Short mmCIF file of C-alpha atoms in Angstrom, two decimals:
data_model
loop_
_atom_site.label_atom_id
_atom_site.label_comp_id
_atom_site.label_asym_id
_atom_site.label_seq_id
_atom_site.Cartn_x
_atom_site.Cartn_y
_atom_site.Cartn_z
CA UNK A 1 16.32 21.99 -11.47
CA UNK A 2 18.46 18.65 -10.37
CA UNK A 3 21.54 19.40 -11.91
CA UNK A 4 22.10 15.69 -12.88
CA UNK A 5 22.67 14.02 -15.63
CA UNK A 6 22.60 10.25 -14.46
CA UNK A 7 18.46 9.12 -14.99
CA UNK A 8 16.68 7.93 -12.06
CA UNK A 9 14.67 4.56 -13.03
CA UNK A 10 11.34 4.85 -12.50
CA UNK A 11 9.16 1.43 -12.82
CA UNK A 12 5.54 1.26 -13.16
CA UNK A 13 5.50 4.17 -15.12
CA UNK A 14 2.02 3.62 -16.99
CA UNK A 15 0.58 2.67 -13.56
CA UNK A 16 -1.39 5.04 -10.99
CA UNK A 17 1.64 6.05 -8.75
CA UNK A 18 4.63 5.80 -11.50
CA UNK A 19 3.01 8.10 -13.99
CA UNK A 20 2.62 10.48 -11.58
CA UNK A 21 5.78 10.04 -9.66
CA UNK A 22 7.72 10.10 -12.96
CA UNK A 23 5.99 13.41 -13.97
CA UNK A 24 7.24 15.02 -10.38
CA UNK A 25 10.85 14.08 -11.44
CA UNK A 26 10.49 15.60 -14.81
CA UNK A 27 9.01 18.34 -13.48
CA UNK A 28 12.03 19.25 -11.26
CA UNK A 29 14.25 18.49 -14.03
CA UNK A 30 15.30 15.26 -14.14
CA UNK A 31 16.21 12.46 -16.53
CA UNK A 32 13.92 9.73 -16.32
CA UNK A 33 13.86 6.10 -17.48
CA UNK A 34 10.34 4.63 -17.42
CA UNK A 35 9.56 0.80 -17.14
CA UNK A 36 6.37 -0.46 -17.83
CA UNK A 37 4.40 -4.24 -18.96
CA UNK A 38 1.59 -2.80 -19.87
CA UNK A 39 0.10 -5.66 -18.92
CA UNK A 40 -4.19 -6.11 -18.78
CA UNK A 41 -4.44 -6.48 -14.87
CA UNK A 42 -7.14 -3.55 -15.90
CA UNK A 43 -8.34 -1.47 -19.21
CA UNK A 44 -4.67 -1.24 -21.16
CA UNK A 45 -6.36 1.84 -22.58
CA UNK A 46 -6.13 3.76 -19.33
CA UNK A 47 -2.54 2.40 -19.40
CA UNK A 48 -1.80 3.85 -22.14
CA UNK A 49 -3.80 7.23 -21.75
CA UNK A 50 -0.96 7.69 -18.96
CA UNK A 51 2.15 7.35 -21.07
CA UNK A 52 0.89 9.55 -23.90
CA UNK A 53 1.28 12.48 -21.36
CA UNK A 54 4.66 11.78 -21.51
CA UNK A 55 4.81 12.91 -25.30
CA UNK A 56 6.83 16.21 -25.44
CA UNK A 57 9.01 15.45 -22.65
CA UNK A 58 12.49 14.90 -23.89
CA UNK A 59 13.94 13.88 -20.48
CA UNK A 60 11.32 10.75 -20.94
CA UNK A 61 12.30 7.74 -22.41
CA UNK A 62 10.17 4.30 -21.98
CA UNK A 63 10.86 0.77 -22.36
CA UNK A 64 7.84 -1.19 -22.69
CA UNK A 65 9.64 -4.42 -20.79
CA UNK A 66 9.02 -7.28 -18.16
CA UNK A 67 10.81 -6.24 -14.73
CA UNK A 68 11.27 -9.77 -14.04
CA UNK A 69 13.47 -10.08 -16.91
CA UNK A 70 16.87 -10.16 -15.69
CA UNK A 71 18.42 -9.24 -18.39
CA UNK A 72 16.41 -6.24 -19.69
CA UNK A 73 16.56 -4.64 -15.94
CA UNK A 74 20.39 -5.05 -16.05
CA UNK A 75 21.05 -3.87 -19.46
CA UNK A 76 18.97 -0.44 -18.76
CA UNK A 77 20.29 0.00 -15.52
CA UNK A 78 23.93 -0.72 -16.86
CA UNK A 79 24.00 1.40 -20.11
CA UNK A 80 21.76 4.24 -19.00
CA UNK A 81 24.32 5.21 -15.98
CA UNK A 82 21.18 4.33 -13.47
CA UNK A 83 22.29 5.27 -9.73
CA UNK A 84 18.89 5.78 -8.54
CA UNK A 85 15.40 3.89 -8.82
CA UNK A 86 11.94 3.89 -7.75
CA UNK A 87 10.90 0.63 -7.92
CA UNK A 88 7.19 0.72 -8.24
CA UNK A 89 6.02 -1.56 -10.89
CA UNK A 90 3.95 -4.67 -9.22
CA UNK A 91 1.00 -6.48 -9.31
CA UNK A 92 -1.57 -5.14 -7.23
CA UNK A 93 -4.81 -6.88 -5.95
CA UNK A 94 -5.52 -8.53 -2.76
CA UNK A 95 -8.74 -10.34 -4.16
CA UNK A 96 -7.17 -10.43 -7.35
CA UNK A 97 -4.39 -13.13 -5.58
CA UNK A 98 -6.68 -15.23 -4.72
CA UNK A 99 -7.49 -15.99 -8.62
CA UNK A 100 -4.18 -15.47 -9.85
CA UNK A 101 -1.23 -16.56 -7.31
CA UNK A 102 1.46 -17.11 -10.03
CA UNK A 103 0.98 -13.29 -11.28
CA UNK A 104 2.09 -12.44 -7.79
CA UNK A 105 5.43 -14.82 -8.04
CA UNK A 106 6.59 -13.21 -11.09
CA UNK A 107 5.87 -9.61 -10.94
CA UNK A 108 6.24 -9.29 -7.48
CA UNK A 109 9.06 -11.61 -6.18
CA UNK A 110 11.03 -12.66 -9.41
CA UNK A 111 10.21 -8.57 -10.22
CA UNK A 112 11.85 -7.01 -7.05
CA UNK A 113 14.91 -9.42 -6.98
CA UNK A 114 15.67 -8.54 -10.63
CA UNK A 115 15.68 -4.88 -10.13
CA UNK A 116 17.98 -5.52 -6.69
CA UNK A 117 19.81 -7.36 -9.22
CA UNK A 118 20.24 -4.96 -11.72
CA UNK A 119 21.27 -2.47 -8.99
CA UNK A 120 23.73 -4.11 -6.80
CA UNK A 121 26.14 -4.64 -10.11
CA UNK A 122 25.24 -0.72 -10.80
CA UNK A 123 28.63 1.54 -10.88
CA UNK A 124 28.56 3.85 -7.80
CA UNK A 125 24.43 3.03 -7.31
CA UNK A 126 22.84 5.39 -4.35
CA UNK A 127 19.41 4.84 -3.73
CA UNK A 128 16.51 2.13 -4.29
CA UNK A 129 13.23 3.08 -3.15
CA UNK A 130 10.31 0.48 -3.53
CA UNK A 131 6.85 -0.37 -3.43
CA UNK A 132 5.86 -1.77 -0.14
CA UNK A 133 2.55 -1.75 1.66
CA UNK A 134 0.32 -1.54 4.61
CA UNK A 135 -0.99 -4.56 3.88
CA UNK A 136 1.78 -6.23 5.93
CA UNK A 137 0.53 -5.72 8.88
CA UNK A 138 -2.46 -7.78 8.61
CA UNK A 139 -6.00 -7.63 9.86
CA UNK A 140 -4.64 -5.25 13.31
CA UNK A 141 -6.76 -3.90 15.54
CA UNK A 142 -6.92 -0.44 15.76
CA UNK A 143 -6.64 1.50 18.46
CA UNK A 144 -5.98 5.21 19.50
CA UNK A 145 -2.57 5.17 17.41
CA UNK A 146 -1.38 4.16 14.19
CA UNK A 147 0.51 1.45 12.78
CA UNK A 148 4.17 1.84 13.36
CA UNK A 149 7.19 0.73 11.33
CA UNK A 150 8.63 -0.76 14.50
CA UNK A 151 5.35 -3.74 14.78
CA UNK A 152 6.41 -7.47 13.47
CA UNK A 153 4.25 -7.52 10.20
CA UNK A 154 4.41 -11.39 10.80
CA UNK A 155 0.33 -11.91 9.99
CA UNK A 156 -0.35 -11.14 6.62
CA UNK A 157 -3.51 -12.35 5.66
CA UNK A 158 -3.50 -11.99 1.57
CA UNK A 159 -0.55 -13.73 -0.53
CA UNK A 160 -0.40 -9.95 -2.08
CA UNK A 161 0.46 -8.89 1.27
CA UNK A 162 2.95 -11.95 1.69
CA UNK A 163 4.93 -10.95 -1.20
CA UNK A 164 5.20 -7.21 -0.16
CA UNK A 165 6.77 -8.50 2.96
CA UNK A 166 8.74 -10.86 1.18
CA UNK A 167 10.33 -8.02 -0.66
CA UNK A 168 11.52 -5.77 2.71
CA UNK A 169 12.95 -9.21 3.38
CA UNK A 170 14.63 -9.86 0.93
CA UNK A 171 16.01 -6.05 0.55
CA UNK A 172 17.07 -6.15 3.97
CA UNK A 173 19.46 -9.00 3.08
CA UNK A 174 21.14 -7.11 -0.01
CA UNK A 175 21.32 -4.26 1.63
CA UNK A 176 23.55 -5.86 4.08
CA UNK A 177 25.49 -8.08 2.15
CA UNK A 178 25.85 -6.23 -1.19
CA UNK A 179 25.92 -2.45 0.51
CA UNK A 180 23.72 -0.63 -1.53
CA UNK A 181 20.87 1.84 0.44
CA UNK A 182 17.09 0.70 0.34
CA UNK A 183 13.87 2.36 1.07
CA UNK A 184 10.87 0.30 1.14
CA UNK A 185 7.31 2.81 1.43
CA UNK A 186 4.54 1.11 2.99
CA UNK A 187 1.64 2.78 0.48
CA UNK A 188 -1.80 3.64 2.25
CA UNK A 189 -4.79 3.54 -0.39
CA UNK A 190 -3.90 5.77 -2.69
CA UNK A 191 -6.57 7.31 -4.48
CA UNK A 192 -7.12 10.50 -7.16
CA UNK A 193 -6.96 11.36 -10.42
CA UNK A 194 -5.61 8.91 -13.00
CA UNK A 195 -6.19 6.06 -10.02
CA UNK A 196 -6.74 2.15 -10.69
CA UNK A 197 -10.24 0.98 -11.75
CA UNK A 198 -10.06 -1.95 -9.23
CA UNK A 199 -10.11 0.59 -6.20
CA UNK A 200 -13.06 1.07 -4.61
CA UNK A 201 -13.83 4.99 -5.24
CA UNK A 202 -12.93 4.54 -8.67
CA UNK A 203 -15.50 1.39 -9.07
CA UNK A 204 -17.92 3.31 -7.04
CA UNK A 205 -18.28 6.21 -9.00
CA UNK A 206 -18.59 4.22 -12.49
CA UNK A 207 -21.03 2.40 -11.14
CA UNK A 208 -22.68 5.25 -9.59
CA UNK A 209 -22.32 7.63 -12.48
CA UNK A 210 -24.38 4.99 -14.52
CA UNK A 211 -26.94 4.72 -12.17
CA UNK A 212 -26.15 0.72 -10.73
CA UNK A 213 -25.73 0.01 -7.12
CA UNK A 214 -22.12 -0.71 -5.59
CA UNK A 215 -21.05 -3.75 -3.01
CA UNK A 216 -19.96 -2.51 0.11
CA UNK A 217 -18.08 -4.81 1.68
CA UNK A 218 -17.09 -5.78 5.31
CA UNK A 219 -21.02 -4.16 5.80
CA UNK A 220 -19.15 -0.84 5.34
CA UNK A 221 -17.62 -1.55 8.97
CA UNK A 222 -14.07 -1.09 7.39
CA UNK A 223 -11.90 2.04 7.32
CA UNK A 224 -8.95 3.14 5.24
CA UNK A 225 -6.36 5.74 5.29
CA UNK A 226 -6.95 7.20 1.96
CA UNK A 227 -4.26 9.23 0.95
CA UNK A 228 -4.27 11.32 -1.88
CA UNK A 229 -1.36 10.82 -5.08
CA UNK A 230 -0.02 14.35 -4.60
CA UNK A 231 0.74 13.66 -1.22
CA UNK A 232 2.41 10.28 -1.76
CA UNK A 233 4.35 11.74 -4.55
CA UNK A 234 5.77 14.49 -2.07
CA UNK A 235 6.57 11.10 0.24
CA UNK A 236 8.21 9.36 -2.39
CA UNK A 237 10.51 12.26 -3.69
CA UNK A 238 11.10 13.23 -0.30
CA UNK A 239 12.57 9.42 0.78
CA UNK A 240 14.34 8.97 -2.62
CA UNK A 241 16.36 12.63 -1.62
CA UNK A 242 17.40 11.14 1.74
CA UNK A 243 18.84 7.59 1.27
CA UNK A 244 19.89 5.54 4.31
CA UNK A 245 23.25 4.90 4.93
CA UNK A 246 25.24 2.69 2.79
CA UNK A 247 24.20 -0.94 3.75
CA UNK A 248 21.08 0.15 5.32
CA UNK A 249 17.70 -0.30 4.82
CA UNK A 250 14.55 1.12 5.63
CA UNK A 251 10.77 0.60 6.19
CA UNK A 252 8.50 3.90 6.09
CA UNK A 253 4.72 4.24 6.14
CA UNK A 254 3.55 6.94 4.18
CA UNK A 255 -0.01 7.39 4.48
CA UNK A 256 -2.59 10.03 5.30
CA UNK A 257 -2.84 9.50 8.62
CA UNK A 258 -6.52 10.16 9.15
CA UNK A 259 -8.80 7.00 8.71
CA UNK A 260 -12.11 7.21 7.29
CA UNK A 261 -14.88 4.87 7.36
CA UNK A 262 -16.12 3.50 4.18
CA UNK A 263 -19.46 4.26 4.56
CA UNK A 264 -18.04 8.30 5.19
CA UNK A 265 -16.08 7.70 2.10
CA UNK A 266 -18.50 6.80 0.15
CA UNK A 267 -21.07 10.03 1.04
CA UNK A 268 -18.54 11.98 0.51
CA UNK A 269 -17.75 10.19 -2.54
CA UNK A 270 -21.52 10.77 -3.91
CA UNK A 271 -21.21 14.83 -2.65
CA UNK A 272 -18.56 15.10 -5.08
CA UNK A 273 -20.36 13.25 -7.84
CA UNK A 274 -23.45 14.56 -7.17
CA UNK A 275 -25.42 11.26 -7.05
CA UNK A 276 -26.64 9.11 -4.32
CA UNK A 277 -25.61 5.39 -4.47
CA UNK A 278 -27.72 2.31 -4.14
CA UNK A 279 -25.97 0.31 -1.54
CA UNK A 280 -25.45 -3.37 -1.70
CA UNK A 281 -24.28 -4.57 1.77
CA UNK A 282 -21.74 -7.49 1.61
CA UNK A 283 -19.81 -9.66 4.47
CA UNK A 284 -15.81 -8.91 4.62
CA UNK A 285 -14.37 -10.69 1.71
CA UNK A 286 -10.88 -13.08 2.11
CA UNK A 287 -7.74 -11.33 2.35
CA UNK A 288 -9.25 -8.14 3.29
CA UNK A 289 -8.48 -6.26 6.44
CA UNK A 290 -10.72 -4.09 9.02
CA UNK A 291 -9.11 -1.21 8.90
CA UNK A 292 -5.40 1.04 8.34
CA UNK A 293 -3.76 4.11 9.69
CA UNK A 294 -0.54 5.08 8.89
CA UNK A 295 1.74 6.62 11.53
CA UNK A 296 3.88 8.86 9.52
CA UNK A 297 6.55 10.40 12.11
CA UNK A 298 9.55 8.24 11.04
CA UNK A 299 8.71 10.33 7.04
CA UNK A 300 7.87 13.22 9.04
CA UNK A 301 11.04 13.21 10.87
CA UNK A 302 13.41 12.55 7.66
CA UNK A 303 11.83 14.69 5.01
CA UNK A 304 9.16 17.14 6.59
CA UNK A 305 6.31 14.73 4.85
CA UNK A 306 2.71 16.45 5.61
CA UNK A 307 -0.22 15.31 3.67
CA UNK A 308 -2.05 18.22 2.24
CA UNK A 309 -5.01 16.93 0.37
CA UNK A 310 -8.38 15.92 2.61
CA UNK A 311 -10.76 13.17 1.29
CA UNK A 312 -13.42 15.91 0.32
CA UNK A 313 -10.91 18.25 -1.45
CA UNK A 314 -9.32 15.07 -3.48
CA UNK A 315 -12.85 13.01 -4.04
CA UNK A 316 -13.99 16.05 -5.94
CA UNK A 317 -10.61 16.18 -7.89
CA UNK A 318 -10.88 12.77 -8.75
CA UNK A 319 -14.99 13.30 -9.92
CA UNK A 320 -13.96 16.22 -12.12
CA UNK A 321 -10.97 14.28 -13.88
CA UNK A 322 -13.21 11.54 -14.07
CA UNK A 323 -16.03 13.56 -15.79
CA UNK A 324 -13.32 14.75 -18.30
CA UNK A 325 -11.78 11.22 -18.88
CA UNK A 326 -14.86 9.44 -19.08
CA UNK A 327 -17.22 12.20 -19.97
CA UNK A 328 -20.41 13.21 -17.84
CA UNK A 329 -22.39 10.12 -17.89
CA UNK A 330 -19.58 7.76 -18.44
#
């Protein structure tokens, strides 16, 4: 149990990593404020699915509201005593910015500066921790090590990725002139149970289950540092309990730390379902990047952060909720 009384602010809350994120809070006996569109990025119905496991939880409250509406962010933030937020509503996508740029301006930009906003006029505000991404490092090389905090991220190569750097930018400058602490986490393809239909593993094995073939793009050359949600939930909690120094802020990668090729994803991805896919090979598609791989020490060092969960263990996780969701030959 917390102890607390003030609620923490959690936003994306009928998204992948909020819903889950906000459950961890409850769970350890917090108050929690959730924020959520609800918008139709993908299937509202999934959306929604997420926030009816909140029913029964009395520490749960939810405002179905805009995060780029100034006023809304402020008044919650304001009346609710909010000292501490985890800023993770967004809209995600990299191919999905190519189609819809102006999504990207609101949500994203207009979104994060409304919620630094709402904080920095906060009474006695602690902590904001916030979506970032490992997109910002572009379309880098890998080598024998991972991508570390300390490398320019000047090179994004998806306006989705241009806007997550825009945001650490434009933290950085509140957090020195208004004095409030900020944590930006750089996600790594985050994956499991209750994930986002656009992802590739989730696609993969609807398309699979129903016997069609999937694209594989990049000719299945890429690889990604899949990192299961349990994990990044322990990453998240972990950074929100250890804030930076007043003024300060931070960039962390939180990631898995143990890139896999997609072509190894996706066998073991058909293992766990079961089912052998018909493979469609397509060229690298704009925006997207070879490969990632998170070098966790800085988390490591701060909160004892140690993924748990291996691809295998959570692919199979992921095909059994999905069986139950979906049922078996959804």
């Amino acid at each position: 149990m917390s102890g607390r009384t003030d609620p923490i602010l959690v936003t994306g809350t009928a998204g992948f990593i909020g819903h889950a994120v906000a459950h961890r809070l409850l769970d350890r006996g917090e108050r929690v404020i959730g924020v959520d569109i609800v918008n139709d990025y993908y299937d509202p119905a999934l959306k929604e699915a997420r926030l009816a496991t909140f029913q029964g939880r009395n520490t749960f409250d939810f405002h179905r509201a805009d995060i780029a509406d100034v006023e809304a962010m402020a008044a919650i933030v304001r009346d609710q005593g909010v000292r501490r937020v985890v800023h993770l509503a967004a809209q995600a996508g990299v191919r999905y910015s190519l189609e819809n740029p102006f999504a990207y301006e609101r949500s994203n930009l207009a979104g994060h500066l409304s919620i630094m906003e709402a904080c920095r006029h906060a009474e006695g505000f602690e902590h904001l921790v916030y979506a970032s991404s490992s997109s910002v490092y572009g379309d880098k090389p890998m080598g024998g090590a991972g991508f570390t905090e300390d490398e320019p991220a000047t090179d994004p190569v998806s306006l989705y990725a241009a806007t997550k750097r825009a945001c650490e930018l434009m933290s950085q400058s509140y957090a020195k002139l208004y004095g409030f602490p900020q944590t930006g986490l750089r996600f790594f393809t985050v994956y499991g149970p209750w994930g986002r239909p656009d992802m590739a593993y989730f696609s993969f094995t609807q398309k699979i289950m129903r016997g069609e073939s999937i694209e594989v793009f990049g000719e299945g050359k890429m690889a990604r540092d899949f990192t299961y949600i349990d994990d990044i939930v322990d990453g998240i909690v972990g950074a929100l309990d250890h804030p930076p120094a007043t003024g300060e802020h931070r960039v962390l990668n939180i990631g898995d730390s143990h890139p896999v090729g997609l072509m190894e994803m996706i066998e073991t991805l058909e293992d766990a379902i079961g089912h052998k896919a018909e493979k469609v090979m397509r060229p690298m598609q704009p925006g997207d990047v070879t490969a990632t791989y998170a070098d966790v020490s800085k988390l490591h060092a701060l909160t004892g952060y140690q993924p748990k969960v291996m691809l295998r263990e959570g692919l199979q996780r992921f095909a059994e909720w999905y069986r139950g969701y979906y049922g078996p030959t959804a």
